[in-house]
Short mmCIF file of C-alpha atoms in Angstrom, two decimals:
data_model
loop_
_atom_site.label_atom_id
_atom_site.label_comp_id
_atom_site.label_asym_id
_atom_site.label_seq_id
_atom_site.Cartn_x
_atom_site.Cartn_y
_atom_site.Cartn_z
CA MET A 152 -18.15 -63.34 -80.13
CA ARG A 153 -17.93 -60.13 -82.05
CA ARG A 154 -21.35 -58.98 -80.87
CA GLY A 155 -20.45 -59.58 -77.19
CA ARG A 156 -17.12 -57.82 -77.59
CA ARG A 157 -18.86 -54.87 -79.22
CA LYS A 158 -21.26 -54.53 -76.34
CA ARG A 159 -18.38 -54.62 -73.87
CA ASP A 160 -16.53 -51.92 -75.83
CA ILE A 161 -19.65 -49.72 -75.79
CA ILE A 162 -19.98 -50.17 -72.03
CA ILE A 163 -16.34 -49.25 -71.53
CA GLU A 164 -16.73 -46.18 -73.73
CA LEU A 165 -19.88 -45.10 -71.82
CA THR A 166 -18.09 -45.58 -68.51
CA SER A 167 -15.21 -43.41 -69.66
CA LEU A 168 -17.69 -40.80 -70.87
CA LEU A 169 -19.46 -40.82 -67.50
CA ASP A 170 -16.12 -40.33 -65.79
CA VAL A 171 -15.41 -37.32 -67.99
CA ILE A 172 -18.90 -35.91 -67.30
CA MET A 173 -18.43 -36.37 -63.53
CA ILE A 174 -15.05 -34.64 -63.70
CA ILE A 175 -16.61 -31.73 -65.62
CA ILE A 176 -19.48 -31.49 -63.11
CA PHE A 177 -16.99 -31.52 -60.23
CA MET A 178 -14.93 -28.77 -61.86
CA VAL A 179 -18.06 -26.67 -62.47
CA MET A 180 -19.18 -27.11 -58.87
CA LYS A 181 -15.71 -26.17 -57.63
CA GLU A 182 -15.65 -23.08 -59.84
CA ASN A 183 -19.14 -22.10 -58.65
CA SER A 184 -18.02 -22.51 -55.03
CA ARG A 185 -15.01 -20.26 -55.69
CA VAL A 186 -17.15 -17.60 -57.38
CA ILE A 187 -19.73 -17.70 -54.56
CA GLY A 188 -16.91 -17.35 -52.00
CA GLU A 189 -15.50 -14.31 -53.79
CA LYS A 190 -18.96 -12.76 -54.03
CA GLN A 191 -19.53 -13.38 -50.31
CA ASN A 192 -16.17 -11.79 -49.42
CA ALA A 193 -17.01 -8.79 -51.60
CA LEU A 194 -20.41 -8.54 -49.91
CA ASN A 195 -18.83 -8.69 -46.44
CA ALA A 196 -16.35 -5.97 -47.43
CA ALA A 197 -19.17 -3.79 -48.75
CA GLN A 198 -21.15 -4.28 -45.53
CA GLN A 199 -18.06 -3.29 -43.50
CA VAL A 200 -17.63 -0.13 -45.59
CA ASN A 201 -21.32 0.71 -45.17
CA SER A 202 -21.04 0.20 -41.42
CA GLU A 203 -18.01 2.50 -41.20
CA GLN A 204 -19.72 5.10 -43.36
CA ALA A 205 -22.81 4.92 -41.15
CA GLY A 206 -20.61 5.56 -38.12
CA GLU A 207 -18.97 8.53 -39.80
CA ILE A 208 -22.38 9.90 -40.78
CA GLY A 209 -23.57 9.51 -37.19
CA GLU A 210 -20.49 11.31 -35.88
CA LEU A 211 -20.95 14.10 -38.42
CA SER A 212 -24.60 14.38 -37.43
CA GLY A 213 -23.58 14.75 -33.79
CA ARG A 214 -21.14 17.50 -34.69
CA LEU A 215 -23.82 19.29 -36.68
CA ASP A 216 -26.15 19.05 -33.67
CA ASP A 217 -23.45 20.62 -31.47
CA LEU A 218 -22.94 23.41 -34.00
CA GLU A 219 -26.68 24.04 -34.10
CA LEU A 220 -26.77 24.30 -30.31
CA GLN A 221 -23.85 26.71 -30.33
CA LEU A 222 -25.53 28.77 -33.03
CA ALA A 223 -28.79 28.82 -31.08
CA ASP A 224 -26.92 29.92 -27.96
CA ALA A 225 -25.20 32.70 -29.90
CA GLU A 226 -28.54 33.82 -31.34
CA LYS A 227 -30.06 33.97 -27.85
CA LYS A 228 -27.19 36.13 -26.69
CA LEU A 229 -27.66 38.43 -29.66
CA GLU A 230 -31.37 38.63 -28.90
CA GLY A 231 -30.41 40.36 -25.66
CA GLY A 232 -29.95 43.59 -27.58
CA THR A 233 -28.94 45.28 -30.79
CA ALA A 234 -25.32 45.86 -31.77
CA ASP A 235 -25.52 49.39 -30.30
CA GLU A 236 -26.94 48.06 -27.04
CA LEU A 237 -24.21 45.42 -26.85
CA ARG A 238 -21.57 48.09 -27.39
CA GLU A 239 -23.14 50.15 -24.62
CA LYS A 240 -23.06 47.15 -22.28
CA LEU A 241 -19.42 46.52 -23.15
CA LYS A 242 -18.57 50.17 -22.54
CA ALA A 243 -20.38 50.08 -19.19
CA ALA A 244 -18.45 46.96 -18.21
CA GLU A 245 -15.17 48.62 -19.15
CA ASN A 246 -16.09 51.70 -17.11
CA LYS A 247 -16.99 49.48 -14.19
CA LEU A 248 -13.62 47.74 -14.44
CA GLU A 249 -11.84 51.09 -14.46
CA SER A 250 -13.81 52.06 -11.35
CA TYR A 251 -12.73 48.86 -9.64
CA LYS A 252 -9.11 49.59 -10.50
CA ALA A 253 -9.49 53.07 -9.01
CA ILE A 254 -10.99 51.56 -5.87
CA ASP A 255 -7.89 49.38 -5.56
CA ASP A 256 -5.90 52.53 -4.80
CA VAL A 257 -7.98 53.00 -1.65
CA VAL A 258 -9.58 49.66 -0.77
CA ILE A 259 -8.64 46.15 -1.91
CA VAL A 260 -11.84 44.22 -2.59
CA LEU A 261 -11.66 40.42 -2.78
CA ASN A 262 -14.48 38.34 -4.20
CA ILE A 263 -15.02 34.74 -3.12
CA GLY A 264 -17.75 32.61 -4.70
CA LEU A 265 -19.11 29.16 -3.99
CA GLU A 266 -21.51 27.22 -6.22
CA ASN A 267 -22.42 23.67 -7.21
CA ASN A 268 -22.97 22.74 -10.86
CA TYR A 269 -24.20 19.77 -12.91
CA ASN A 270 -26.49 18.17 -10.31
CA ASN A 271 -23.99 18.92 -7.54
CA SER A 272 -21.34 16.74 -9.18
CA ILE A 273 -18.95 19.72 -9.51
CA ARG A 274 -18.36 22.16 -6.64
CA THR A 275 -16.86 25.42 -7.89
CA LEU A 276 -14.81 27.73 -5.68
CA THR A 277 -13.71 31.09 -7.14
CA TYR A 278 -11.62 33.88 -5.67
CA GLY A 279 -9.70 36.95 -6.77
CA LYS A 280 -9.45 40.73 -6.66
CA VAL A 281 -12.54 42.44 -7.98
CA SER A 282 -10.47 44.29 -10.58
CA GLU A 283 -8.80 41.12 -11.90
CA ALA A 284 -9.80 37.77 -13.36
CA SER A 285 -10.83 35.27 -10.71
CA THR A 286 -9.25 31.89 -10.08
CA VAL A 287 -11.81 29.14 -10.74
CA LEU A 288 -11.33 25.78 -9.03
CA GLN A 289 -13.69 22.89 -9.80
CA ASN A 290 -13.90 19.98 -7.40
CA ARG A 291 -15.56 16.56 -7.54
CA SER A 292 -14.77 15.24 -4.07
CA ASN A 293 -14.14 16.41 -0.52
CA ASP A 294 -10.41 15.85 -0.93
CA GLU A 295 -10.29 18.03 -4.06
CA PHE A 296 -12.34 20.72 -2.33
CA ASP A 297 -10.01 20.72 0.68
CA VAL A 298 -7.03 21.27 -1.63
CA SER A 299 -8.85 24.21 -3.26
CA LEU A 300 -9.74 25.60 0.17
CA ASN A 301 -6.06 25.56 1.16
CA LYS A 302 -5.24 27.54 -2.00
CA LEU A 303 -7.90 30.07 -1.00
CA LYS A 304 -6.38 30.35 2.49
CA VAL A 305 -2.94 31.04 0.98
CA PHE A 306 -4.47 33.70 -1.28
CA VAL A 307 -6.20 35.44 1.64
CA THR A 308 -3.12 35.17 3.86
CA ASP A 309 -1.15 37.29 1.39
CA TYR A 310 -3.58 40.15 1.98
CA ILE A 311 -3.52 39.66 5.75
CA THR A 312 0.23 40.13 5.50
CA LYS A 313 -0.26 43.34 3.49
CA VAL A 314 -2.44 44.74 6.28
CA LEU A 315 -0.07 43.67 9.05
CA ASP A 316 3.03 45.01 7.26
CA ASP A 317 1.50 48.42 6.55
CA LYS A 318 2.95 50.61 9.28
CA ASP A 319 0.92 53.59 8.07
CA ASN A 320 -2.30 51.63 8.52
CA GLN A 321 -3.47 52.63 5.05
CA THR A 322 -4.10 49.18 3.51
CA ILE A 323 -7.76 48.18 3.73
CA VAL A 324 -8.94 44.75 2.57
CA TYR A 325 -12.62 44.01 2.15
CA VAL A 326 -13.70 40.40 1.41
CA VAL A 327 -17.13 39.55 -0.04
CA PHE A 328 -18.19 35.89 0.16
CA THR A 329 -21.07 35.19 -2.25
CA TYR A 330 -22.96 31.90 -2.33
CA ASP A 331 -26.34 30.43 -3.19
CA SER A 332 -27.68 28.48 -0.24
CA HIS A 333 -29.67 26.25 -2.60
CA LYS A 334 -26.61 25.35 -4.70
CA VAL A 335 -23.87 24.54 -2.19
CA TYR A 336 -23.10 21.90 0.41
CA GLU A 337 -23.35 23.07 4.00
CA ARG A 338 -19.94 21.51 4.67
CA ASP A 339 -18.32 23.64 1.96
CA TYR A 340 -20.04 26.83 3.08
CA GLU A 341 -19.00 26.33 6.70
CA ALA A 342 -15.40 25.56 5.68
CA VAL A 343 -15.07 28.78 3.67
CA GLY A 344 -16.82 30.80 6.38
CA GLU A 345 -14.50 29.42 9.07
CA ALA A 346 -11.44 30.20 6.91
CA LEU A 347 -12.54 33.83 6.62
CA LYS A 348 -13.26 34.11 10.33
CA ASP A 349 -9.81 32.77 11.06
CA ALA A 350 -8.28 35.26 8.60
CA GLU A 351 -10.06 38.13 10.31
CA ARG A 352 -8.79 36.97 13.70
CA LYS A 353 -5.22 36.76 12.38
CA ALA A 354 -5.39 40.27 10.89
CA ASN A 355 -6.76 41.57 14.19
CA SER A 356 -7.47 44.89 12.54
CA GLY A 357 -10.47 46.81 11.36
CA ASN A 358 -8.66 47.17 8.06
CA PHE A 359 -9.37 43.55 7.19
CA ARG A 360 -13.04 42.64 7.15
CA TYR A 361 -15.34 40.24 5.37
CA ARG A 362 -19.05 39.98 4.83
CA ILE A 363 -21.32 37.22 3.55
CA ASN A 364 -23.49 37.90 0.51
CA PRO A 365 -26.11 35.13 0.28
CA ILE A 366 -28.07 34.72 -2.96
CA SER A 367 -31.52 33.17 -2.75
#
């Protein structure tokens, strides 16, 4: 009886020990799972930071490329002459501007330009007095161009009025329409040309004239 009871007690003790071992193994596995999860989260965070830094580096690289292009463009402009030559060109431009202002006392010269840029996606219409900065209007559709054309007509009409209101017949307006036939739409050219013809008819005076200056 004692021997059988002893065996049973040993079995019970071993079973309890196995239970303890299983609990320890379970706790270890749970702890390992937690540690692995934390490591994975840390890894994901690090990858996110690396990705953001890569984006910032790419953006910075793009900015550096733009700066290099601007620097190259500036260098090309400087290659056009020495500092003395550039000063001479600037002085000549200033003298030319003064000449234009003097001309204004006798004849008012208006410049009108028409050109397409960026694979004809932008149609540029410019106008203004030769002695002043020109108005530059960029258009991407027929509707936009028509609005710009109306602004040009208003601008020209002001000078028609100057001619008509001058009782002494001393105001002379000369309009020069410059365009590159290879860089404009025929529709745009004809619209500007017709506007100038109409302006000349309204002035009905030899003191308001225009000419076309094609550039090949």
